[in-house]
XYZ file of C-alpha atoms in Angstrom:
702
model
C 143.372 236.800 144.490
C 140.706 234.571 142.926
C 137.343 235.184 141.312
C 134.789 235.545 144.106
C 131.919 233.090 144.402
C 129.403 235.830 143.546
C 131.323 236.875 140.441
C 131.793 233.283 139.382
C 128.047 232.698 139.658
C 127.451 235.669 137.314
C 129.941 234.284 134.806
C 128.384 230.830 134.931
C 124.915 232.314 134.420
C 126.105 234.328 131.397
C 128.091 231.531 129.758
C 125.679 228.721 130.641
C 128.645 226.625 131.823
C 131.628 226.706 134.131
C 134.409 228.991 132.885
C 137.643 227.428 131.668
C 140.748 228.116 133.795
C 141.893 230.763 131.278
C 138.463 232.428 131.288
C 138.305 232.430 135.067
C 141.666 234.159 135.463
C 140.779 236.594 132.679
C 137.569 237.579 134.451
C 139.448 237.778 137.751
C 141.801 240.409 136.328
C 139.410 242.376 134.104
C 136.791 242.453 136.855
C 139.336 243.543 139.454
C 139.071 246.940 141.101
C 142.084 248.107 139.108
C 140.429 247.443 135.726
C 136.681 247.634 136.400
C 136.541 250.506 138.950
C 133.922 248.568 140.883
C 133.967 250.800 143.940
C 134.638 254.103 142.212
C 132.679 254.103 138.959
C 129.379 254.933 140.727
C 131.048 258.131 141.976
C 132.776 259.254 138.788
C 129.624 260.613 137.135
C 130.162 263.649 139.361
C 132.838 264.886 136.953
C 132.086 267.199 134.039
C 134.119 265.973 131.078
C 132.792 268.026 128.188
C 133.893 271.263 126.581
C 134.419 272.723 123.136
C 138.115 271.859 123.432
C 137.507 268.187 124.358
C 137.919 265.852 121.379
C 137.995 262.549 123.305
C 137.131 262.341 126.982
C 137.228 259.479 129.491
C 137.274 255.861 128.321
C 140.167 255.701 125.881
C 143.859 255.164 126.591
C 144.322 258.950 126.898
C 142.166 262.026 126.527
C 142.502 264.295 123.489
C 142.156 268.074 123.759
C 142.296 270.628 120.935
C 144.714 273.556 121.067
C 143.324 274.754 117.727
C 141.517 273.196 114.770
C 144.617 271.355 113.568
C 146.680 270.725 116.714
C 145.703 268.338 119.491
C 147.330 267.202 122.703
C 146.781 263.983 124.588
C 146.684 263.898 128.364
C 146.768 260.807 130.543
C 147.752 259.721 134.033
C 148.395 256.334 135.622
C 149.446 254.876 138.953
C 152.091 252.232 139.592
C 151.813 252.129 143.357
C 152.030 248.504 144.458
C 154.798 247.611 141.956
C 156.852 250.579 143.174
C 156.714 249.305 146.744
C 157.785 245.790 145.782
C 160.473 246.948 143.322
C 160.858 250.737 143.355
C 163.165 250.949 140.337
C 161.269 248.702 137.923
C 157.871 249.625 139.325
C 158.395 253.330 138.677
C 160.183 252.820 135.351
C 157.393 250.704 133.914
C 154.856 253.237 135.142
C 156.533 255.738 132.821
C 156.576 253.223 129.987
C 152.882 252.456 130.370
C 151.636 256.040 130.280
C 153.860 256.770 127.274
C 152.323 253.838 125.386
C 148.851 255.148 126.259
C 149.946 258.295 124.445
C 151.191 256.337 121.425
C 147.919 254.455 121.082
C 146.128 257.741 120.321
C 148.534 258.530 117.464
C 150.436 261.139 119.496
C 154.142 261.710 120.107
C 154.987 262.059 123.832
C 156.457 265.464 124.651
C 156.410 265.767 128.461
C 156.028 263.811 131.694
C 154.979 264.751 135.218
C 155.753 262.588 138.247
C 153.782 262.915 141.485
C 155.379 260.857 144.252
C 154.286 260.107 147.818
C 156.387 258.385 150.480
C 156.423 257.733 154.205
C 158.188 260.037 156.659
C 161.404 261.364 155.163
C 163.399 260.497 158.280
C 162.684 256.768 157.810
C 165.402 254.775 156.073
C 162.861 252.709 154.135
C 161.181 255.839 152.761
C 164.528 257.108 151.492
C 165.276 253.734 149.919
C 161.956 253.837 148.055
C 162.447 257.487 147.046
C 165.916 256.782 145.694
C 164.785 253.755 143.690
C 161.645 255.388 142.297
C 163.442 258.552 141.184
C 166.228 256.517 139.595
C 163.686 254.359 137.763
C 161.784 257.362 136.396
C 164.999 259.145 135.446
C 166.607 256.193 133.690
C 163.483 255.306 131.714
C 162.385 258.839 130.826
C 165.878 259.993 129.928
C 166.507 256.924 127.761
C 163.294 257.321 125.740
C 163.890 261.048 125.244
C 160.739 262.358 126.917
C 161.410 265.205 129.387
C 160.040 265.102 132.933
C 159.130 268.758 133.430
C 156.885 269.006 136.479
C 155.381 267.072 139.370
C 155.500 266.876 143.157
C 157.104 264.903 145.973
C 155.342 264.521 149.325
C 156.002 262.723 152.586
C 153.419 261.499 155.099
C 153.637 258.770 157.713
C 150.666 256.882 156.266
C 152.489 256.148 152.998
C 155.127 254.138 154.869
C 153.711 250.770 153.842
C 152.317 251.868 150.482
C 153.994 254.671 148.491
C 152.277 256.212 145.479
C 153.841 256.707 142.054
C 151.516 258.667 139.752
C 152.849 259.576 136.304
C 151.199 261.816 133.696
C 152.110 262.311 130.051
C 151.307 264.935 127.430
C 151.464 264.017 123.761
C 151.178 266.076 120.592
C 149.487 265.232 117.316
C 147.809 266.838 114.350
C 144.089 266.270 113.936
C 144.537 263.951 110.960
C 146.732 261.520 112.956
C 144.167 260.708 115.638
C 143.714 257.006 116.440
C 141.392 255.486 119.038
C 141.102 252.193 120.906
C 137.857 251.265 119.133
C 137.972 248.387 116.646
C 136.712 249.432 113.215
C 135.833 246.413 111.062
C 135.452 242.656 111.213
C 138.142 240.939 109.153
C 140.885 243.393 110.087
C 143.958 241.758 111.545
C 145.262 242.097 115.089
C 149.020 242.627 115.010
C 151.168 242.526 118.130
C 154.273 244.745 117.851
C 157.117 245.173 120.322
C 158.912 243.050 122.862
C 158.352 239.337 123.115
C 156.047 238.043 125.826
C 157.431 236.561 129.032
C 156.176 235.662 132.477
C 156.890 239.022 134.172
C 153.962 240.996 135.514
C 151.612 238.025 135.723
C 148.394 238.997 137.490
C 149.468 242.615 137.845
C 145.892 243.919 137.653
C 144.646 241.647 140.426
C 147.804 242.375 142.481
C 147.034 246.109 142.217
C 143.541 245.407 143.614
C 144.690 243.916 146.915
C 146.044 245.365 150.136
C 149.814 244.999 150.416
C 150.838 242.189 152.750
C 153.790 242.386 155.111
C 155.831 240.086 152.856
C 154.845 241.869 149.602
C 158.406 242.942 148.779
C 159.406 239.307 148.312
C 156.213 237.371 147.635
C 154.752 239.720 144.993
C 157.917 240.290 142.959
C 156.675 238.156 139.995
C 153.720 240.539 139.577
C 156.066 243.454 138.809
C 156.934 244.140 135.180
C 160.486 244.706 133.949
C 160.975 247.485 131.428
C 163.423 248.143 128.610
C 163.455 251.845 127.716
C 165.553 251.318 124.603
C 162.883 249.044 123.157
C 160.275 251.628 124.160
C 162.172 254.296 122.234
C 162.132 252.065 119.161
C 158.413 251.499 119.686
C 157.819 255.268 119.865
C 159.567 255.807 116.546
C 157.927 252.780 114.931
C 154.516 254.047 116.040
C 155.274 257.384 114.378
C 156.165 255.609 111.148
C 152.972 253.543 111.265
C 150.873 256.671 111.786
C 152.802 258.529 109.065
C 151.761 255.879 106.545
C 148.180 255.637 107.853
C 148.551 251.930 108.614
C 146.691 251.821 111.958
C 142.908 251.477 112.236
C 142.876 251.329 116.051
C 145.399 250.641 118.782
C 145.747 249.730 122.406
C 148.837 249.377 124.530
C 149.341 246.196 126.546
C 149.101 247.339 130.136
C 146.900 245.984 132.927
C 145.789 242.394 132.185
C 148.189 242.237 129.227
C 147.055 240.907 125.874
C 143.753 239.692 127.266
C 142.890 243.136 128.555
C 144.074 245.113 125.533
C 142.564 242.936 122.808
C 139.218 242.280 124.502
C 138.697 245.944 125.363
C 139.692 247.012 121.849
C 137.094 244.846 120.142
C 134.409 245.313 122.804
C 134.613 249.075 122.442
C 133.926 248.732 118.721
C 131.060 246.285 119.220
C 132.981 243.314 117.804
C 134.515 240.050 118.915
C 137.877 238.508 118.049
C 139.528 235.273 117.007
C 143.027 234.977 118.511
C 145.563 232.155 118.327
C 147.666 232.514 121.474
C 150.457 230.371 120.038
C 151.064 233.059 117.393
C 152.228 235.472 120.113
C 156.009 235.844 119.967
C 157.368 234.561 123.277
C 160.692 234.779 125.040
C 160.189 231.944 127.544
C 159.521 228.280 126.814
C 156.389 226.340 127.632
C 154.148 229.291 128.404
C 150.538 228.266 128.910
C 147.399 230.027 127.731
C 146.723 232.161 130.780
C 150.389 233.210 131.021
C 150.284 234.449 127.422
C 146.948 236.172 128.014
C 147.803 237.853 131.321
C 151.518 238.584 131.033
C 152.206 242.303 131.467
C 155.562 242.217 129.708
C 156.345 245.755 128.677
C 156.862 247.643 125.402
C 154.057 245.947 123.450
C 151.229 247.378 121.345
C 148.175 245.738 119.756
C 147.224 247.269 116.390
C 144.166 246.729 114.245
C 145.409 246.619 110.642
C 143.635 246.043 107.338
C 144.769 242.794 105.633
C 146.501 244.629 102.784
C 148.625 246.661 105.241
C 149.850 243.805 107.436
C 153.004 243.162 105.439
C 154.028 246.815 105.564
C 153.391 246.996 109.343
C 155.672 244.016 109.867
C 158.302 245.519 107.584
C 158.362 248.680 109.691
C 158.495 246.685 112.916
C 161.517 244.805 111.564
C 163.155 248.096 110.527
C 163.038 249.173 114.179
C 164.241 245.778 115.444
C 160.874 245.014 117.003
C 159.111 241.704 117.024
C 155.693 241.413 115.412
C 153.049 238.740 114.979
C 149.617 238.501 113.400
C 147.781 236.947 116.349
C 144.230 236.957 114.981
C 141.524 239.207 113.670
C 138.533 241.324 114.571
C 135.393 239.201 114.194
C 131.662 239.196 114.742
C 130.431 237.394 117.827
C 132.432 236.306 120.857
C 135.957 236.984 122.034
C 137.631 233.663 121.262
C 141.196 232.574 122.038
C 142.620 229.213 121.042
C 145.696 227.384 122.321
C 147.108 224.102 121.084
C 144.243 223.948 118.604
C 141.539 224.152 121.284
C 139.380 227.097 122.399
C 140.417 228.258 125.888
C 138.364 231.483 125.921
C 134.957 231.938 124.299
C 133.039 234.759 125.967
C 130.930 237.795 125.018
C 133.479 240.651 124.806
C 131.198 243.325 126.243
C 130.392 241.121 129.251
C 134.109 240.589 129.837
C 135.006 244.254 129.440
C 131.972 245.909 131.046
C 130.050 243.251 132.942
C 131.610 243.539 136.395
C 128.982 244.467 139.001
C 129.507 247.681 140.924
C 130.020 247.707 144.689
C 127.585 249.387 147.068
C 129.720 250.401 150.024
C 129.088 252.155 153.316
C 130.817 255.439 154.043
C 131.458 257.683 157.037
C 132.294 261.372 156.657
C 135.188 262.739 158.726
C 134.649 265.482 161.291
C 136.280 268.912 161.158
C 138.912 269.783 163.762
C 138.380 272.522 166.350
C 140.797 275.450 166.724
C 143.487 274.902 169.331
C 146.525 276.875 168.185
C 149.892 276.699 169.958
C 152.043 279.641 170.963
C 154.363 280.358 168.030
C 158.024 281.338 168.063
C 158.667 283.108 164.748
C 162.204 281.897 164.051
C 161.496 278.352 165.192
C 158.299 278.091 163.160
C 159.810 279.680 160.050
C 162.853 277.426 160.038
C 160.782 274.289 160.670
C 158.371 275.017 157.832
C 160.957 276.150 155.272
C 163.121 273.076 155.946
C 160.199 270.620 155.997
C 160.834 267.976 153.292
C 157.319 268.613 151.967
C 157.991 272.297 151.328
C 161.752 272.221 150.812
C 163.483 272.279 147.443
C 162.864 269.232 145.253
C 165.912 269.951 143.106
C 167.504 266.670 144.259
C 164.616 264.910 142.482
C 164.299 266.857 139.253
C 168.028 267.367 138.667
C 168.138 263.648 137.825
C 165.643 264.094 134.994
C 166.447 265.325 131.510
C 163.862 268.103 131.382
C 165.056 269.801 128.204
C 165.262 266.932 125.698
C 162.983 267.663 122.752
C 163.805 271.390 122.859
C 160.284 272.421 123.911
C 160.861 273.231 127.589
C 160.487 276.980 128.005
C 160.252 276.961 131.820
C 161.995 274.222 133.741
C 161.003 272.411 136.964
C 161.033 274.440 140.168
C 158.461 277.051 139.185
C 154.697 276.929 139.712
C 154.191 275.204 136.353
C 156.323 274.042 133.464
C 155.958 275.720 130.079
C 156.345 273.917 126.765
C 156.701 275.596 123.387
C 154.054 274.431 120.906
C 154.845 276.414 117.740
C 152.476 274.128 115.820
C 149.630 276.023 117.534
C 151.528 279.284 118.109
C 151.182 278.944 121.878
C 152.844 277.667 125.031
C 151.411 274.812 127.038
C 151.553 275.116 130.827
C 151.692 271.840 132.771
C 151.409 271.203 136.501
C 150.547 268.321 138.785
C 150.242 267.159 142.359
C 148.182 266.884 145.535
C 148.708 267.549 149.244
C 148.000 264.614 151.600
C 147.947 266.905 154.631
C 145.055 268.854 153.107
C 142.965 265.826 152.230
C 143.715 264.153 155.566
C 142.440 267.241 157.363
C 139.358 267.617 155.139
C 138.876 265.260 152.160
C 136.204 267.330 150.413
C 137.644 270.813 150.931
C 141.191 269.485 150.658
C 140.403 268.119 147.206
C 138.741 271.409 146.223
C 141.982 273.063 147.334
C 144.082 270.676 145.207
C 142.108 271.637 142.088
C 142.226 275.323 143.017
C 145.973 275.220 143.583
C 146.745 273.465 140.295
C 144.661 276.019 138.393
C 146.437 278.807 140.277
C 149.820 277.351 139.296
C 148.834 277.692 135.640
C 147.346 281.159 136.060
C 150.488 282.374 137.846
C 152.398 281.646 134.638
C 149.852 283.517 132.526
C 147.997 280.395 131.380
C 144.283 279.730 131.115
C 143.387 276.243 132.476
C 142.319 273.973 129.626
C 141.698 270.464 130.980
C 142.762 268.049 133.698
C 143.080 264.350 134.433
C 142.994 262.807 137.887
C 144.586 259.864 139.638
C 142.327 259.039 142.574
C 144.285 257.096 145.178
C 142.657 255.614 148.276
C 142.895 252.805 150.788
C 140.634 249.794 151.219
C 137.158 251.031 150.181
C 135.479 248.328 152.228
C 136.330 250.377 155.340
C 133.559 252.999 155.779
C 135.892 255.763 156.973
C 138.252 255.143 154.032
C 135.398 255.132 151.525
C 133.980 258.276 153.118
C 137.278 260.047 152.559
C 137.438 258.756 148.985
C 133.923 260.016 148.230
C 134.983 263.365 149.666
C 137.947 263.780 147.328
C 135.884 262.794 144.274
C 133.142 265.295 145.070
C 135.620 268.006 146.030
C 137.563 267.717 142.778
C 134.379 267.546 140.735
C 132.853 270.643 142.340
C 135.945 272.844 142.063
C 136.812 271.761 138.517
C 133.231 272.511 137.500
C 133.434 275.924 139.168
C 136.658 276.684 137.290
C 135.232 275.370 133.978
C 138.059 272.838 133.754
C 136.778 269.554 132.288
C 138.064 266.342 133.855
C 138.825 264.470 130.649
C 140.245 261.223 131.987
C 142.095 259.584 134.797
C 142.815 256.537 136.854
C 141.619 255.061 140.133
C 143.908 253.192 142.513
C 142.260 251.691 145.588
C 143.379 249.104 148.132
C 146.466 251.166 148.889
C 146.464 249.676 152.355
C 149.088 247.737 154.267
C 149.963 246.631 157.761
C 150.801 250.315 158.337
C 147.197 251.269 157.573
C 145.474 253.082 154.704
C 147.092 255.898 152.777
C 145.609 259.402 152.990
C 142.970 260.005 150.307
C 145.178 261.399 147.533
C 143.579 263.088 144.496
C 146.525 263.746 142.190
C 145.752 266.114 139.332
C 147.694 266.769 136.143
C 146.405 269.990 134.582
C 147.284 271.825 131.376
C 146.620 275.364 130.172
C 147.367 277.663 127.272
C 149.758 280.567 127.808
C 149.481 282.952 124.892
C 150.920 286.029 126.607
C 153.784 286.874 128.934
C 154.896 284.452 131.644
C 156.649 285.911 134.682
C 158.968 283.785 136.772
C 158.821 283.484 140.545
C 162.203 285.051 141.410
C 162.187 288.638 142.688
C 163.665 291.228 140.348
C 164.173 294.052 142.845
C 162.221 296.475 140.670
C 158.880 296.547 142.459
C 156.771 296.200 145.586
C 155.112 293.068 146.953
C 151.406 292.324 147.264
C 149.315 289.291 148.171
C 146.402 288.702 145.790
C 143.611 286.279 146.697
C 141.151 285.245 149.384
C 142.435 284.348 152.856
C 140.981 281.206 154.435
C 141.844 282.311 157.953
C 142.795 278.885 159.339
C 145.768 276.529 159.681
C 144.167 273.103 159.278
C 146.311 270.830 157.102
C 149.300 273.166 157.325
C 152.971 272.362 157.712
C 153.293 274.672 160.698
C 150.816 272.665 162.771
C 152.668 269.476 161.841
C 155.662 270.918 163.680
C 154.172 273.147 166.369
C 151.225 270.948 167.326
C 147.667 272.068 167.890
C 144.688 271.823 165.584
C 142.464 273.961 163.390
C 139.770 273.708 160.764
C 140.788 273.607 157.125
C 140.908 277.116 155.556
C 137.620 278.393 154.153
C 137.851 278.446 150.371
C 136.018 281.062 148.297
C 132.647 280.251 146.785
C 132.662 278.774 143.278
C 132.168 282.051 141.400
C 134.791 283.817 143.526
C 137.289 280.998 142.948
C 136.810 281.236 139.182
C 137.207 285.014 139.325
C 140.389 284.652 141.380
C 142.011 282.338 138.790
C 141.032 284.644 135.925
C 142.354 287.643 137.861
C 145.679 285.988 138.652
C 146.124 285.151 134.979
C 145.448 288.796 134.046
C 147.893 290.025 136.710
C 150.589 287.629 135.462
C 150.152 288.926 131.917
C 150.357 292.605 132.940
C 153.437 294.511 131.770
C 154.032 295.928 135.261
C 154.196 292.449 136.855
C 157.785 291.251 137.198
C 157.333 288.181 139.431
C 154.439 285.945 140.511
C 154.430 282.928 142.814
C 151.531 280.931 144.210
C 151.004 280.611 147.957
C 150.132 277.095 149.060
C 152.313 274.467 150.768
C 154.000 276.152 153.735
C 152.035 279.340 153.196
C 153.397 282.820 152.636
C 156.584 281.971 154.560
C 157.647 279.360 152.007
C 156.485 281.397 149.001
C 158.669 284.335 150.043
C 161.611 282.046 150.859
C 161.410 280.623 147.341
C 161.296 284.083 145.733
C 164.416 285.668 147.244
C 167.660 285.387 145.279
C 171.359 285.922 145.840
C 170.854 289.526 144.719
C 167.311 290.457 145.809
C 165.599 290.198 149.189
C 162.329 291.387 150.663
C 161.073 293.318 153.690
C 157.605 292.012 154.608
C 155.108 292.533 157.415
C 151.911 290.581 158.182
C 149.330 290.886 160.938
C 149.512 287.452 162.579
C 150.886 283.925 162.367
C 147.836 282.581 160.578
C 148.532 285.063 157.775
C 152.141 283.881 157.494
C 151.518 280.124 157.581
C 147.984 279.426 156.302
C 148.011 277.343 153.113
C 144.853 278.622 151.447
C 145.363 278.151 147.685
C 144.159 280.570 145.031
C 146.574 283.245 146.231
C 149.792 284.630 144.749
C 152.597 286.950 145.772
C 153.010 289.608 143.093
C 155.964 291.890 142.525
C 154.758 294.873 140.519
C 156.150 298.211 139.431
C 152.673 299.771 139.253
C 150.456 299.371 142.319
C 147.592 301.333 140.792
C 147.497 299.092 137.736
C 147.492 296.009 139.971
C 144.565 297.280 142.032
C 142.632 298.087 138.869
C 143.171 294.564 137.596
C 142.131 292.683 140.738
C 138.699 294.263 141.068
C 136.873 292.581 143.970
C 139.602 290.019 144.596
C 141.377 290.941 147.872
C 144.834 292.488 147.621
C 147.115 293.121 150.610
C 150.327 295.129 150.637
C 153.170 293.000 152.005
C 156.227 295.202 151.672
C 158.994 295.863 149.217
C 161.980 294.255 147.576
C 165.481 295.041 148.797
C 169.010 294.827 147.427
C 170.506 292.977 150.428
C 169.471 289.394 149.485
C 167.767 289.087 152.878
C 164.204 288.109 153.733
C 163.008 290.129 156.727
C 159.633 289.165 158.179
C 157.676 290.975 160.896
C 154.653 289.374 162.565
C 152.725 291.213 165.259
C 155.870 292.695 166.819
C 158.152 289.684 166.262
C 160.885 289.920 163.636
C 163.195 287.475 161.895
C 165.692 287.846 159.065
C 167.441 285.281 156.865
C 169.840 285.887 154.031
C 169.556 283.952 150.771
C 172.354 281.567 151.704
C 170.682 280.649 155.009
C 167.368 280.060 153.231
C 169.034 277.931 150.568
C 170.638 275.825 153.291
C 167.296 275.344 155.053
C 165.590 274.379 151.798
C 168.290 271.928 150.689
C 167.341 269.180 153.147
C 166.758 266.457 150.512
C 170.159 266.901 148.882
C 171.904 267.257 152.229
C 170.443 264.021 153.562
C 170.493 261.922 150.385
C 173.728 262.817 148.572
């Protein structure tokens, strides 16, 4: 990728001269889609990002949200899609490292990760190869740095075959007095680089992430993929804590996309300053590196700190204590962003123009059409078994068993439930954490599918007794220059924005990843969310207790569009009708109240795979269920915002739900068997049979 003629003309007009080679490649990367959001920024104003709980919203390395007056969390999400296709292990591992460093740069300690992964069809050998490498990379890096991976999602869809997605979110914890931002504070302060030495790995990673993947990407683009070292990252985490403890950091930015050039220029531009940087001061691990290699290298485990002159010595002492390299590479200054190499200026540009001057794209879009209803004839046993054993709805234990999800001693509810729960005694609360998207939903209907993604994530939190607090998004799309692709992307942005606004959940930050396109075609529009909530009361699990009766709470959408059952049985249908905004908000509030009720002994959301999968996940080796529904749409529709509730007090449940629909499903049993009746058809499966159906990932991959 090179700087386009139009962009180069803008640079020449601003500088009054031709750019130097280092300037040209710096503009190429910082004005790329990955860094400048040229096709998406015009759409992002649709999001509401404010709220009393929001301390720092979009624009910094991570968002900051208050749990109380003294306790904050950070929340961020990033994509590492192209690198994870070229090198699944290192691509995924360094995705974890990057989002953790975003957390550090705000002064926070990372306490939890979520991974949301999307691959081609599960039956393809290449998809399994990518899945295996990505999961191993996340596990090895996260486990080594001591940050638990507690929630997430894993999805399969044929259109990810040539371009998988790896979206990783991180939650951090800090007290209010430890907050740091990525905004330079004062001219004359020093810029100190701390962490690993700089090499040639990851060169041009930002521009690489802004291109469609070519057929030979797995070999030709390998130099653009970073190589991580989790043990150095762990030292960097602890060193960062020590620096914050001693109040030695004025501002900070991690070295991610566009490396030192991106981090340092954005840091000073955000504060309204320039910089004077000597690139030869950067500690390097390879000989004869030139100016643009030092500027654009995305070598991992590096931070750029703004430090007052009197604190520089102490910062370097602490770096040495943790066996980390450090170098004073320059200082915050008035005027331009200036970098010298071999005694000569190689970059001398206005920092705000570099960081914010990229022109936005004005692209054509085409909205997709809704499908008509053409339902197949269903066979109950065949449909049930196909949906429950579908890799998209089956157990993901093979994935999360490889993660250390209890390190740090905060994990109160482990992966496998609707949401993870983390103990936060500092604020006398629990933090609920969930994440994911459904490509089948947003393929069927980008706008309503994205509304459903937001609705489902909020329902996951409410089902564990939590009130949604804030969310971040990772907006993944194909080549936006294709009108149908851009139409789908616009749909997911507007859908997320409208539902999050309806639920009063501010979108406090995020990431955009476009040009996820390959010879296999564009990916589905994929709006990954990572959402957090506060759980101050009780938190029921999803497993049946055998003490109560079963009810379905929530609005039915009455359609099978985007469902797993149609993927197997064929046919078509419109996407389920979601409740109006006010009704959706009421449903989430009601589900939270039901989950907190003393008579509620189990709650589980109904979404992927519908009621059939929800019930299959709730039965245990001791407790079964006897359930009856009116028709196949009721059993397999995937309308979110609904939960199965086991309660010992039906009257109390009906009092709580008010105008939210509630349907009696049946009762629990002591025979460990799920019996389902649908319009005269019946099927029964014991817990062992269900477990075998749901264990498809482990069975095929071990």
